[in-house]
Every structure is written in structure tokens, then in C-alpha cells.
XYZ file of C-alpha atoms in Angstrom:
752
model
C -39.572 -13.551 31.263
C -43.144 -13.210 32.040
C -44.679 -11.552 35.075
C -48.328 -10.853 36.337
C -48.951 -6.600 36.869
C -52.221 -4.609 37.218
C -51.628 -1.393 35.645
C -52.158 1.600 38.176
C -55.207 3.199 35.759
C -57.428 0.026 35.756
C -58.209 -2.758 33.231
C -57.605 -6.156 33.682
C -54.575 -8.200 35.191
C -52.440 -8.959 32.247
C -49.226 -11.112 32.021
C -46.322 -9.417 30.243
C -42.767 -9.888 29.118
C -40.187 -7.490 31.249
C -36.295 -8.658 31.759
C -34.881 -10.593 34.024
C -34.277 -8.521 37.217
C -30.555 -7.346 38.512
C -29.565 -8.350 41.925
C -27.981 -6.336 44.735
C -25.312 -7.471 46.668
C -27.967 -8.619 49.622
C -30.281 -10.323 47.070
C -31.033 -13.154 45.459
C -32.203 -13.956 41.745
C -34.967 -17.004 41.556
C -36.432 -19.059 38.997
C -39.852 -19.368 40.014
C -41.392 -23.099 40.825
C -44.373 -21.882 42.113
C -46.282 -19.186 43.769
C -49.526 -18.929 45.340
C -52.206 -16.052 45.106
C -53.041 -13.956 48.486
C -56.348 -13.109 47.425
C -57.609 -10.980 49.856
C -54.168 -8.359 49.730
C -54.032 -8.661 45.646
C -58.104 -8.538 45.163
C -56.989 -5.326 47.263
C -54.739 -4.165 45.165
C -56.767 -5.045 41.720
C -60.077 -3.375 42.758
C -58.141 0.000 43.800
C -56.497 0.274 40.613
C -60.031 -0.215 38.750
C -61.369 2.283 41.283
C -61.894 6.216 40.230
C -59.931 8.642 41.045
C -61.812 9.878 43.762
C -62.231 6.448 45.386
C -57.979 6.417 44.741
C -57.943 9.724 46.434
C -59.892 8.307 49.856
C -57.917 5.373 49.898
C -54.392 7.524 49.921
C -55.050 10.908 51.211
C -50.734 10.930 51.656
C -50.620 10.532 47.853
C -53.309 13.157 47.439
C -51.330 16.045 49.773
C -48.129 15.480 48.104
C -49.392 16.136 44.516
C -51.291 19.153 46.358
C -48.133 20.022 47.385
C -46.431 19.686 44.055
C -49.168 21.812 42.525
C -48.915 24.565 44.608
C -45.417 24.800 44.643
C -44.536 23.739 40.730
C -47.715 24.380 39.050
C -50.635 22.309 38.096
C -49.346 21.077 34.747
C -46.098 19.300 36.762
C -48.611 18.166 38.828
C -50.977 16.563 36.286
C -47.463 15.131 34.485
C -46.743 13.339 37.485
C -50.140 12.077 38.152
C -50.352 10.625 34.648
C -47.123 8.658 35.015
C -48.035 7.211 37.814
C -51.128 6.097 36.858
C -49.763 4.737 33.690
C -47.238 2.679 36.032
C -47.850 -1.451 36.099
C -47.854 -2.311 39.961
C -46.626 -6.483 40.182
C -48.739 -8.577 42.268
C -47.850 -11.216 44.228
C -45.174 -11.994 47.364
C -45.118 -15.276 48.621
C -43.658 -18.392 46.565
C -40.659 -21.058 45.806
C -37.953 -21.560 43.302
C -34.575 -22.158 42.698
C -31.367 -19.902 43.346
C -29.832 -18.715 40.227
C -27.869 -16.376 41.613
C -26.593 -15.260 45.065
C -25.986 -11.132 46.064
C -21.848 -11.137 47.564
C -23.297 -9.852 51.071
C -25.893 -13.065 51.244
C -24.799 -16.307 53.318
C -26.267 -19.439 54.052
C -27.651 -19.477 50.183
C -26.346 -21.172 47.325
C -26.814 -21.472 43.759
C -29.330 -24.743 43.129
C -30.831 -24.256 46.819
C -34.492 -24.623 46.581
C -35.799 -21.671 48.573
C -39.452 -20.131 49.824
C -39.283 -16.384 48.926
C -41.278 -13.296 50.288
C -41.756 -9.911 50.014
C -43.982 -7.612 48.005
C -42.764 -5.970 45.300
C -40.182 -8.359 45.130
C -41.028 -11.955 45.180
C -43.355 -11.672 42.551
C -45.347 -13.692 40.413
C -42.757 -13.502 37.709
C -40.183 -16.590 36.201
C -37.766 -14.900 38.197
C -37.542 -12.909 41.531
C -34.993 -10.289 42.575
C -35.738 -10.973 46.405
C -33.912 -9.719 49.495
C -31.580 -12.435 50.700
C -33.195 -12.820 54.497
C -36.843 -13.438 52.760
C -35.375 -16.301 51.395
C -35.696 -19.152 53.196
C -33.863 -23.041 52.189
C -36.734 -25.636 51.889
C -35.763 -28.807 53.571
C -35.910 -32.111 52.070
C -38.737 -33.515 51.774
C -41.105 -30.491 51.229
C -42.887 -30.079 47.663
C -42.156 -26.791 45.937
C -45.973 -26.188 45.841
C -46.028 -26.270 49.785
C -43.242 -24.241 50.317
C -44.878 -21.532 48.250
C -47.233 -20.829 51.260
C -44.269 -20.367 53.377
C -44.444 -16.327 53.621
C -48.424 -16.381 53.554
C -48.072 -18.699 56.658
C -45.490 -16.419 57.892
C -48.590 -13.706 57.871
C -50.761 -15.944 60.386
C -47.913 -17.170 62.573
C -47.277 -13.624 63.207
C -50.770 -12.907 64.087
C -50.668 -16.473 66.185
C -47.375 -15.582 68.027
C -49.178 -11.831 68.676
C -51.769 -13.293 70.374
C -49.416 -15.192 73.151
C -51.005 -17.999 73.234
C -49.698 -21.608 74.021
C -50.866 -25.336 74.715
C -54.316 -25.861 75.821
C -55.379 -22.053 74.695
C -58.821 -21.850 73.185
C -58.204 -19.349 69.574
C -61.187 -18.267 67.925
C -60.250 -17.284 64.132
C -62.308 -14.737 62.644
C -62.532 -15.439 58.624
C -61.654 -18.417 56.878
C -59.730 -17.725 54.261
C -56.611 -18.388 53.114
C -54.828 -16.630 56.077
C -57.600 -17.713 58.409
C -57.275 -21.459 57.801
C -53.460 -21.119 58.145
C -54.293 -19.499 61.559
C -55.967 -22.087 62.713
C -53.979 -25.137 61.499
C -51.142 -23.071 62.921
C -52.510 -22.928 66.249
C -53.636 -26.244 66.290
C -49.892 -27.529 65.525
C -48.869 -25.195 68.672
C -50.941 -27.054 70.787
C -54.291 -24.470 71.251
C -57.897 -25.090 70.553
C -59.044 -23.576 67.759
C -62.576 -22.775 66.490
C -63.299 -21.323 63.426
C -65.930 -18.591 61.787
C -67.223 -17.930 58.489
C -70.370 -17.567 56.533
C -69.285 -20.003 53.189
C -69.445 -23.958 53.007
C -65.682 -24.410 51.610
C -63.969 -22.380 53.851
C -65.970 -24.194 56.959
C -65.877 -27.802 55.231
C -61.987 -27.652 54.962
C -61.788 -25.750 58.666
C -63.070 -28.861 59.864
C -61.496 -31.819 57.639
C -58.001 -30.110 59.585
C -59.925 -30.370 62.926
C -60.745 -27.007 63.821
C -64.272 -26.729 65.256
C -65.783 -24.971 62.489
C -68.874 -22.387 63.653
C -70.980 -20.794 60.958
C -71.681 -17.095 62.120
C -75.535 -16.832 63.617
C -75.060 -14.143 65.584
C -76.097 -14.999 69.493
C -76.104 -18.645 68.690
C -72.192 -18.635 67.643
C -71.448 -16.934 70.435
C -73.197 -19.388 72.744
C -71.323 -22.404 70.954
C -68.109 -20.257 71.688
C -68.931 -20.161 75.612
C -69.792 -23.893 75.959
C -66.926 -24.758 73.948
C -64.500 -22.766 76.270
C -66.298 -23.930 79.238
C -67.732 -20.482 79.489
C -64.922 -18.235 79.513
C -64.582 -17.040 76.185
C -61.545 -17.497 73.984
C -57.814 -16.513 75.292
C -57.372 -15.140 72.093
C -59.397 -13.752 68.722
C -57.605 -13.924 65.571
C -59.641 -11.266 62.835
C -58.729 -12.778 59.641
C -61.720 -11.227 57.935
C -61.386 -8.527 55.035
C -63.653 -5.413 54.031
C -64.235 -2.310 55.438
C -67.154 -3.150 58.048
C -65.589 -3.116 61.505
C -68.079 -6.085 62.451
C -65.623 -8.414 62.503
C -63.411 -6.814 65.294
C -66.864 -5.904 67.142
C -67.928 -9.579 67.111
C -64.246 -10.377 68.460
C -65.337 -8.931 71.728
C -68.397 -10.796 72.248
C -65.902 -13.953 71.378
C -63.612 -13.658 73.937
C -62.648 -13.531 77.879
C -62.189 -11.169 80.502
C -58.294 -9.312 79.200
C -58.294 -11.505 75.901
C -55.910 -10.866 73.265
C -57.547 -9.429 70.234
C -55.303 -9.518 66.602
C -56.427 -7.731 63.736
C -54.652 -9.447 60.680
C -56.949 -8.670 58.006
C -57.758 -5.401 56.556
C -61.123 -4.740 58.401
C -63.150 -1.378 59.025
C -61.842 0.367 62.897
C -65.373 2.350 63.553
C -65.577 0.877 66.977
C -67.216 1.417 69.668
C -64.558 1.402 73.298
C -67.142 0.354 75.484
C -66.790 -3.794 75.266
C -63.278 -2.791 74.975
C -63.695 -0.991 78.165
C -65.700 -3.751 80.034
C -63.515 -6.757 79.524
C -60.272 -4.705 79.296
C -59.572 -6.379 76.123
C -55.757 -5.911 74.141
C -56.483 -4.784 70.659
C -53.482 -5.464 68.578
C -52.659 -5.624 64.953
C -50.103 -8.098 63.071
C -47.456 -5.680 60.461
C -47.428 -8.686 57.879
C -45.167 -11.414 57.993
C -43.134 -10.192 61.328
C -39.985 -7.859 62.732
C -38.137 -7.055 59.487
C -41.275 -5.834 57.447
C -41.014 -2.184 56.146
C -37.640 -1.728 57.557
C -34.892 -0.743 54.859
C -31.944 -1.836 57.317
C -33.422 -5.720 57.592
C -34.820 -6.296 53.891
C -33.107 -4.003 51.277
C -29.267 -3.686 53.613
C -29.435 -7.595 54.606
C -28.813 -6.394 58.684
C -30.350 -9.381 60.578
C -31.408 -8.903 64.033
C -29.887 -11.030 66.889
C -31.794 -13.856 67.751
C -31.017 -13.371 71.185
C -33.121 -10.082 70.674
C -35.749 -10.737 68.077
C -36.326 -14.235 68.175
C -39.225 -14.175 65.378
C -38.095 -12.005 62.107
C -40.119 -12.234 59.001
C -37.363 -14.874 57.682
C -37.331 -16.952 60.884
C -40.870 -16.986 60.566
C -40.724 -18.647 57.262
C -38.240 -21.106 58.486
C -40.904 -22.086 61.058
C -43.746 -22.181 58.512
C -41.123 -24.594 56.662
C -39.727 -26.703 59.666
C -44.080 -27.603 60.518
C -44.159 -28.756 56.508
C -41.285 -30.778 56.609
C -42.116 -32.789 60.149
C -45.905 -33.154 58.392
C -47.351 -31.019 61.300
C -48.951 -28.776 59.385
C -50.365 -29.376 55.278
C -51.528 -27.067 52.683
C -51.771 -29.766 50.261
C -55.746 -29.480 50.608
C -55.738 -25.330 50.684
C -54.985 -25.445 46.531
C -58.548 -25.015 44.978
C -56.948 -23.965 41.942
C -53.637 -24.299 39.786
C -52.930 -22.230 36.760
C -49.828 -21.985 34.371
C -48.693 -18.323 35.030
C -49.386 -17.915 31.214
C -53.472 -17.706 32.413
C -53.096 -15.543 35.745
C -56.021 -13.298 34.307
C -58.084 -16.575 34.956
C -57.284 -16.746 38.100
C -57.987 -12.665 38.803
C -61.247 -13.072 37.408
C -62.340 -15.869 39.961
C -60.790 -13.573 43.015
C -63.135 -10.427 41.457
C -65.900 -12.007 40.616
C -66.280 -14.997 43.241
C -67.905 -16.815 40.450
C -66.125 -19.964 42.383
C -65.957 -20.905 45.536
C -61.218 -20.676 46.070
C -59.160 -20.694 48.756
C -55.613 -21.151 47.542
C -55.198 -20.173 44.144
C -51.337 -21.793 42.443
C -49.320 -20.360 39.438
C -47.121 -23.123 38.489
C -43.817 -22.118 36.353
C -42.125 -23.674 33.220
C -39.435 -25.684 34.453
C -37.133 -24.457 31.430
C -37.026 -21.168 32.486
C -34.132 -21.441 34.710
C -31.858 -22.358 32.142
C -32.564 -21.346 28.729
C -33.759 -17.790 29.587
C -31.820 -15.995 32.226
C -28.422 -16.472 30.090
C -30.761 -14.890 26.709
C -32.464 -12.079 28.445
C -29.297 -10.580 30.431
C -26.856 -9.341 28.410
C -24.484 -8.180 30.123
C -25.531 -8.824 33.198
C -22.582 -7.309 35.688
C -24.505 -5.784 38.656
C -24.400 -2.348 38.718
C -21.959 -1.327 42.031
C -20.733 -5.039 42.215
C -17.601 -3.905 44.834
C -20.792 -3.089 47.430
C -19.826 -6.176 49.531
C -22.740 -5.070 52.215
C -20.285 -2.016 52.665
C -23.968 -0.115 52.163
C -24.516 -1.895 56.060
C -21.543 0.058 57.227
C -22.464 3.115 55.887
C -26.189 3.122 57.240
C -24.625 2.106 60.517
C -23.106 5.422 60.614
C -24.109 8.357 63.160
C -22.457 11.696 64.036
C -23.084 14.232 66.241
C -23.431 18.116 65.796
C -19.959 19.744 66.194
C -18.189 22.899 65.305
C -18.598 24.250 62.082
C -15.285 24.261 59.582
C -14.144 26.585 57.112
C -12.742 24.814 53.874
C -11.226 25.425 51.346
C -12.172 23.674 47.836
C -9.783 21.206 47.341
C -7.475 21.725 43.763
C -9.209 20.226 40.876
C -7.365 17.938 38.738
C -6.609 19.202 35.021
C -10.175 20.995 33.808
C -11.391 18.203 31.074
C -10.570 19.851 28.100
C -14.415 20.153 25.678
C -14.369 17.964 23.147
C -16.958 18.078 20.095
C -18.443 15.081 19.656
C -16.648 11.837 18.517
C -16.950 10.547 15.230
C -20.191 8.557 15.403
C -21.578 9.996 18.323
C -23.998 12.833 17.198
C -26.133 12.979 20.441
C -29.193 11.340 18.517
C -29.217 7.720 20.352
C -30.439 7.707 24.183
C -30.085 5.099 26.098
C -32.171 5.804 29.133
C -30.970 4.834 33.046
C -33.708 4.753 36.107
C -37.939 4.626 35.149
C -39.184 6.677 37.826
C -41.674 9.520 38.113
C -38.965 12.122 37.326
C -37.505 10.928 34.361
C -40.880 10.527 32.913
C -42.896 13.394 34.180
C -39.961 16.024 33.825
C -36.937 15.140 32.551
C -38.049 12.993 29.545
C -40.168 15.551 28.291
C -37.208 18.317 28.254
C -35.199 15.909 26.159
C -37.700 15.308 23.372
C -38.606 19.014 23.953
C -35.131 19.582 22.855
C -34.422 17.171 19.889
C -33.394 13.790 21.035
C -35.949 11.737 19.098
C -33.947 8.408 19.232
C -35.023 6.898 22.091
C -33.238 3.474 21.807
C -33.724 1.557 25.236
C -34.352 2.041 29.048
C -32.954 0.060 31.738
C -33.992 -0.123 35.519
C -32.789 -2.567 38.123
C -36.119 -4.709 38.439
C -36.651 -4.601 34.494
C -40.804 -4.388 35.284
C -40.649 -0.477 35.584
C -38.246 -0.370 32.547
C -40.508 -2.102 30.264
C -43.876 -0.090 31.581
C -41.702 3.151 30.926
C -40.647 1.927 27.633
C -44.481 1.064 26.411
C -45.445 4.437 27.617
C -42.924 7.087 26.052
C -41.784 5.111 22.470
C -38.364 3.354 23.723
C -38.129 0.833 21.197
C -36.571 -1.433 24.363
C -36.255 -2.416 27.732
C -33.611 -3.755 29.528
C -32.857 -4.800 33.692
C -29.269 -3.488 34.453
C -27.164 -0.308 33.546
C -24.901 -2.446 31.791
C -26.855 -3.738 28.585
C -27.419 0.715 28.246
C -23.250 1.252 28.680
C -22.019 -1.744 26.462
C -25.351 -0.959 23.629
C -23.162 0.485 20.637
C -26.510 1.556 19.204
C -26.398 4.294 22.058
C -24.637 7.266 22.068
C -26.215 9.057 25.004
C -26.270 7.747 28.461
C -28.858 9.285 30.535
C -28.756 9.079 34.649
C -31.347 9.600 36.725
C -31.328 6.227 39.143
C -30.821 6.244 42.757
C -28.327 9.503 43.975
C -24.946 6.980 44.978
C -25.254 5.088 41.733
C -24.315 8.418 39.881
C -20.588 8.694 39.968
C -20.224 4.933 38.822
C -22.232 4.844 35.935
C -21.165 8.500 34.580
C -17.681 7.415 34.802
C -17.962 4.206 33.183
C -20.517 5.637 30.581
C -17.494 8.045 29.817
C -14.849 5.513 29.670
C -16.784 4.030 26.812
C -17.006 7.592 24.713
C -20.475 7.863 25.401
C -22.028 11.817 26.052
C -23.523 11.454 29.523
C -26.232 13.483 31.331
C -25.815 12.441 34.970
C -28.588 13.758 37.339
C -27.412 15.452 40.573
C -25.294 14.817 42.426
C -22.454 13.581 40.547
C -20.471 12.470 43.042
C -21.021 11.728 46.823
C -17.524 11.571 47.555
C -13.736 13.073 46.158
C -13.036 10.012 45.107
C -15.691 9.397 42.834
C -15.702 12.603 41.305
C -12.479 12.896 40.672
C -12.853 9.220 38.983
C -15.462 11.116 37.165
C -13.266 13.812 35.789
C -10.707 11.722 34.883
C -12.884 10.099 32.642
C -14.643 12.671 30.935
C -11.127 13.872 30.368
C -10.139 10.716 28.466
C -13.274 9.356 27.033
C -14.219 11.905 24.268
C -18.264 11.887 25.745
C -19.787 15.190 27.072
C -20.575 15.125 30.410
C -23.365 17.416 31.979
C -24.712 17.309 35.291
C -28.287 18.078 36.010
C -28.203 21.420 37.395
C -30.853 22.883 35.760
C -31.462 26.347 37.662
C -28.358 27.985 35.825
C -30.115 27.386 31.868
C -33.440 28.632 33.485
C -34.967 32.396 32.010
C -34.856 33.434 35.744
C -31.087 32.708 35.622
C -29.819 33.826 32.379
C -31.586 37.029 32.350
C -30.010 37.709 35.663
C -26.787 36.757 34.576
C -26.955 39.317 31.816
C -27.755 41.948 34.202
C -25.361 41.068 36.120
C -22.636 40.800 34.041
C -21.484 44.789 34.104
C -21.681 45.062 37.807
C -18.440 47.538 39.665
C -17.803 44.976 42.029
C -18.129 41.578 43.810
C -21.540 39.868 44.657
C -23.379 39.651 47.633
C -25.957 36.454 47.292
C -28.858 35.174 49.360
C -30.711 32.143 48.389
C -33.187 30.644 50.950
C -34.907 27.622 50.569
C -38.136 26.297 52.414
C -37.457 22.794 51.283
C -40.377 21.598 53.404
C -40.623 18.444 56.019
C -40.138 14.527 54.056
C -41.310 11.223 55.822
C -39.097 9.451 57.785
C -38.622 6.474 55.182
C -37.701 9.197 53.014
C -34.590 8.514 50.720
C -33.112 11.899 52.108
C -32.526 10.108 55.002
C -30.686 7.231 54.051
C -26.994 8.150 54.505
C -25.963 5.723 51.056
C -27.862 8.426 49.303
C -25.767 11.448 50.484
C -28.844 13.152 52.317
C -30.324 16.755 51.354
C -26.790 18.584 51.437
C -25.174 16.406 48.601
C -28.671 15.757 47.350
C -30.307 19.013 46.833
C -28.139 21.716 48.044
C -25.515 21.073 45.386
C -28.255 22.759 42.942
C -28.356 26.099 44.724
C -24.119 25.668 44.815
C -24.593 25.602 41.298
C -26.837 27.950 40.721
C -24.950 31.264 43.109
C -21.660 29.632 41.194
C -23.659 30.484 37.937
C -24.500 33.990 38.941
C -21.613 35.310 40.456
C -19.588 33.868 37.040
C -16.792 32.872 39.515
C -16.004 29.027 41.047
C -15.987 28.661 44.400
C -12.706 28.885 46.716
C -14.059 28.470 50.403
C -17.057 26.980 51.874
C -18.029 26.992 55.541
C -21.143 25.149 56.298
C -23.368 24.760 59.699
C -26.184 21.525 60.040
C -29.162 21.957 62.736
C -29.063 19.466 65.449
C -32.566 17.136 64.369
C -30.538 14.621 62.989
C -26.824 13.317 61.994
C -24.782 15.823 60.284
C -25.121 14.606 56.588
C -28.584 14.073 57.081
C -29.173 17.364 58.840
C -32.764 18.701 57.740
C -31.892 22.097 58.080
C -28.226 23.812 56.598
C -27.050 26.832 56.362
C -23.952 27.260 53.653
C -21.824 29.811 52.930
C -19.556 30.242 49.817
C -16.945 32.699 48.973
C -16.319 32.953 45.176
C -12.726 33.581 43.383
C -13.891 37.316 42.540
C -14.531 37.993 46.089
C -18.220 37.342 45.625
C -20.061 36.277 48.472
C -23.379 33.579 48.336
C -25.151 32.689 51.574
C -27.226 29.168 51.236
C -30.125 28.830 54.062
C -31.750 25.730 53.345
C -34.546 24.711 55.622
C -37.171 22.103 56.418
C -40.175 24.246 57.002
C -42.490 25.158 54.575
C -45.087 28.078 56.265
C -48.481 28.017 54.147
C -48.370 31.020 51.453
C -44.735 30.824 51.342
C -42.671 29.819 48.103
C -40.004 27.635 47.841
C -37.071 29.176 46.720
C -36.205 33.396 46.781
C -32.796 34.452 45.757
C -31.685 38.133 46.083
C -28.302 39.505 44.334
C -26.776 42.628 45.731
C -23.851 44.581 43.700
C -22.360 47.453 43.655
C -26.054 49.579 42.494
C -27.623 46.422 40.944
C -30.314 44.424 43.028
C -31.583 41.403 41.612
C -34.786 38.698 42.597
C -35.749 35.905 41.762
C -38.933 34.653 42.900
C -39.428 30.438 42.843
C -38.076 30.667 39.132
C -41.608 32.464 38.438
C -40.272 35.976 38.789
C -37.374 38.053 37.894
C -37.501 41.310 39.603
C -34.094 43.616 38.540
C -33.699 47.151 40.057
C -37.545 47.011 41.506
C -38.857 46.283 37.835
C -40.512 42.807 37.331
C -39.066 42.035 33.370
C -39.597 38.478 33.701
C -42.714 36.507 34.628
C -44.385 33.650 33.695
C -45.247 29.563 34.752
C -42.603 28.686 37.018
C -39.351 27.792 35.039
C -36.389 25.546 36.718
C -34.426 25.276 33.335
C -34.797 21.694 32.419
C -36.114 22.311 28.961
C -32.778 25.027 28.304
C -30.601 22.185 29.918
C -31.610 19.727 27.461
C -31.085 22.061 24.899
C -27.711 23.103 25.914
C -26.630 19.363 26.373
C -27.529 18.488 22.591
C -25.970 21.164 20.912
C -23.326 20.331 23.293
C -22.854 16.261 22.130
C -23.252 17.757 18.381
C -20.159 20.214 18.394
C -22.110 23.375 18.383
C -21.583 24.389 21.981
C -18.554 24.835 23.778
C -20.110 23.801 26.814
C -20.249 24.436 30.717
C -18.648 20.330 31.971
C -15.702 22.544 34.015
C -18.317 24.922 36.254
C -20.748 22.046 36.646
C -17.785 20.041 37.968
C -16.384 23.077 40.074
C -20.088 22.910 41.879
C -19.999 19.647 42.477
C -16.521 19.729 44.500
C -17.937 22.870 46.398
C -20.807 20.954 47.440
C -18.610 18.232 48.221
C -16.174 20.854 50.425
C -19.481 22.078 52.682
C -20.082 18.584 53.481
C -16.237 18.416 54.911
C -16.589 21.980 56.392
C -20.205 20.143 58.557
C -17.615 17.462 59.883
C -19.761 14.694 58.129
C -18.562 11.392 57.033
C -19.500 10.822 52.720
C -21.318 7.776 51.789
C -18.333 4.898 50.573
C -21.268 2.755 48.457
C -23.086 2.661 45.775
C -26.558 1.406 45.888
C -28.862 -1.005 43.778
C -30.225 1.051 40.680
C -33.779 1.064 41.607
C -36.384 -0.661 40.001
């Protein structure tokens, strides 16, 4: 399918061919009829992408801090590789459209295939022939509303949410500063609500268009404009001012203070500068509010990803209900938008539209993209080979899992449950020599760390790469030399040209994908964690035992030069080992996936690495686990965890995982004592044995060596470590059980 993208590294807007996206249970697949360009927002995206690194850094200091932290902990080369990978990505454009429903997720209500719906959501409702849209951001279009008009619903929701925040009603005097597309819609929605509306702008087209709709249009001319607003409002000033302008200057906000009455509402809807003076706000005791996009629910994972709606009695106007309100006003002919469309292009000509937006070579307001009517019936079937969704049995159980919360409880010892029969390590089956690679997951880690390790190891036949949306897979394939790109994991799992499957997707999908690949006889590399429950792990072990393929989990530290040399030094120890592993992992933002219990949290998602490393150094499986969590969050999501392991040979390991990251302290420090031997590993940069530094170099956590070992296993020249990796996975799950934490129940959508 065709999609409009902007390369993060700059250049012109392009129309690219990408696979049709695969939807999750809370999503809807829509064949697009029309989309609307939100010129202010999309111009900001394209302008930033085309700017230099310094400008990008000033605009996104949060990302600069992440890069600096990665350089400090992992080194300059991995940090630079990560930056290059991000800059190589394509940014999808668009967020407001309309189309016909092709497929409905199992947890979506009130929408059926064939419905005409308005669509919303940046990153989902894009300028593309097909959109995978959250069910709560699809609103059915009432009869009689043209699809081109319905495509305005999400942009209209932005304007409507700003108006709601202004708390105005019939008879209120409302001023709109900036009469671009959002400003025009805000003014018309104000009129539809019974308000008297004045609009201010500098350009002819916005003023003429606003006046034709019944708005009192005023050209910005300083004091004369202020006097006109005063006279219009009977000398009081506006009850509310909506700032719908865009730009770096704070002048639109400061102008609003002169236009407003005493104790008026000022609502910032557009992206404007905020270098404000206090006095005008203080003198009038003005309320300054900021509108967050389309309304309540925006940026909330529970609402947009998991499909958890707010009760109407608690939150009347969510972003989805704002869409419905705009559509109802269109249906009642109380809102008109047809005259706002100044340009219409077929999707193939989208770059021309962005030239107009970037250069302002022509006056414009609304720019619409139109899509071929035949796309829905012809292309979805031909492009979506193997369209079964990843984890189709979810049916909203992600919602239930996300809602579970647990208070801290007493620590409990847990013996590691007996494993099913350990799968015998098999040589590669005929025809599956580990050469032809199918890659599932196109994230930053895949491109910057894992794939370079696989290339260095000798995996040189890159057949295809998959992501849920398909867009990132297409960009990943072009950037890294894969022969093909697909949407959804099934197209990789069912491809007979693939004999090695690499799984680098969100954690909750790992076990299902690994088991299905093994059941098909594929060799499997699965990033950690392998499973988030014992049931999942048992299924994977059974598949590994019967499918004939090799299984390796991405516990790369056991393959690092420091651990390899330490194991050799400890091989002749004269007693059990005592291990102490301290991890200063650092804090993560509140919206990080570590805080998503469906993905298993930090214990299942990262501490598993350290459990495996201790087992590798001890050379003995874990038979008993105890664990404690701090009180900062529910147990499974606790940022601070202490885990102790007793190994079968009597060795003891203590893992202290902290969310602290003091300056000057490296992330990982490991010490091992056994009789007269003392081994210390400093962040995989140095190995000290009995007080003498025996290895030192750039940080090496074993990714390259792990990939090389996997290739040898695939080709039958290495006996492999599958049984040990499975045992470490089982021990990590025992640690979660020891906390008293319930583990996630449901896989999540394969990330795009």
C-alpha cells in the first residue's frame, strides 16, 4: 500500500510502498477514502526532520539526555549506532481521515466491516491507503455526511476540545487568534455553540473565509484591533480567547491578554512560544490553559491501546466522543467544512502538497488527499499473506491484565518447579542450515545492536523482516538489506524460504512467536524474556523438544569475554561459589514499557539477564529462589528488586537491582568468591581475577559471540546451551512467584 512519510534525517516528503498493517484486538483496519493535512502540525514535523542535529537536539533535549546516558553506559560507538538507526527511520504523517472498515479487532464494539468511519490518532490514522486505528478513535459517520467532510472529524476535535476548556456557552464573546485550519474550525464550532466569535489573522484568505462563515473577521493591527474587540464586547473584553496560531513567538499569547476581559479564560491550542510576562496575567487574574490534542484519552495507553473507555458519567467528552460530536454537527448541517478545502490531491501527489505547505507558495487552508476506491477490495487480500493476527486469542485480556494491582507482601521462598523433559539438542534438520533469516520486530535495538551481531557472525541471507504496521519493516528492510518486508509475524513464520526466525518484539509476544516458529521446525533466536508465565514456558519447551529446530534466548552476557574467562578461572574452584551482582539500572519515565505489566516489568524483562549470568558463572542450575521488591509500585513492576538464588551445587547468588544511577557509577558490577579465588567483572569492561586485571577493553556484553554460537548450533557444529537458557527462564519466573506477583496473561500487539 502507499503511505506518506518523512525521513527523520531530512529530505523531501515521500510516498512509499509498505505492507498493509496487521491489527490487534482493540484496533480497526480501515481502507482510506480521504485524509486531511494538518498543516501546522505536519509542517513542524517536516521542518524539524530537515533541520540540523543541533536544532534537533534543542527541540528534543529528552532524547539528547538518553543518547548521553547510553554513551556513558554503553560507549560512544553503540550510542552513535543508535542515533544513526533513529535518523534512518521514516516518520508517518497525518492523523485525521475517513474510510471503510475492512477488519475489526475482537475487542472492538459497535463497529462492523463495511462501516464508514472517521479515524484519528497520530502514528495510526496516517496518510496511507490502509490505517490500523484504535477502536475508540473510530467514529461511525452518520448518513448523509460526505467522507471528505468526515475526514475533518479529528482535526475538528482539537478545536472542539479547546472550546470546551474555555468553558463558554450561548452569548459568550470568544476570540480566536490565528485562523488557520484549526482556528477556522474553532470559530465555526463556537458559532454552532451559540457564541459570538471574532477571529484575528494577518492573511487575506483566512479572514475572507472566516467572515463568510459568520465570524467577525479582524486583521491584526495592534491597538486598533484591540479597540474593535472592546467595542464588540461592550467594553468588557472577550470571555475567552483561543490561541490557534503556531510559531516560536510568545506574542499571540501576550496579545490575548489585551483582548480578554477580567478573569477570562485563555486556551492555548496551537504550538506557540511561552516567554510570557507575568503582569498582564496577574492584573486581570487570567486563567491560562493548554489543550492536549483531541481531548481526554489522548496519550493514555489504557484508552488508546487497550480500549478502556471512560464512563460517560465521569468523563463526558473523550477524544472519541469529540469526534462523534463533530460528525453530528456535520450531519445536522450546523457545521460546514467543504469551503475550507483549498487543495485536493491524489495520494500519489502528496509531495506537491507539502511543497506548498513548506514554501507557502500558494495560499491554503484545508488540503485533502483522496485515495483510489479499488484499493480496499483488491490490495488487502493480495498484500496480506498469512493475515492471522499475532496473539489473536487476546480478546481484551490485556485490559484485565493492566488493571491488576498488587500491594507489597512478605517475601516467600520458591523452589524452581521441575522442568519438563529437557529438549535434546538436535542438529539442524535437512534444508535448515541457518542461512536464511526472517526477522520479526524492527525496533532500534534490532537495527543498532542485534543485526550487526548477526551479520558479523555470518548470517548473510536476510530474507524478510516483519512489523505490525509494516511501515517500520519497509524502512528497516531498505536500510539493512533485507529482500522483503511484511506486516505481521505470520508472513515470516509461514515463509518456506526462512529457516531462522529472530524474535525482537514486545516481551508479551515472545513465547507465542517462539513456540509457533519451533513448531514449524524453524531455528529460533528469541530476545529475552522467553516467557512471562509457566504455561507459556512449558509450551515453548514442548515445541523445542519436538519441532527439530534450535532455540536460543538472548541472554548474551554468558557469552561475553569477561564471563567466558571468569568461568574458566572458576572451573577448578575448591568449593561452592558466592556471587554478588549489583545493577544500577537507572530510572525510567512513567510511560516506559517497563511500567506496563502486560510486558512483565523489570523483573521478568531485565533481571532475567542477571539470573542467567549467575547460573552460567556457577555452572549449576538454580533450585531455590527468594525475592523482595520495594514499595514504590505493584510487585511485578517494582523498580527495585533483590533476588537470591541457591544453585544445585550449593552456590549462592545475590542480585541487587536498583533504579538508582548515581553519576560516575557504572551500571553492572559482579563479584564471585570461591575458596581462594576472587573474580570481579566491572560493567563488562574489565575482568579482575585474584587482584590482577586479566581482560580490559570496550564494553562487550557478548552480543557478537552469542550470535556466532547460535549460528554454530544451527549448523550442528555446537552442542548448544538451550537447556541452561530454559532453566534460567524458569528460575526468573520462580522469582516473580516468590514476590507474590501475578504474571501477565496475554500477549500484546507486535510493535510497528
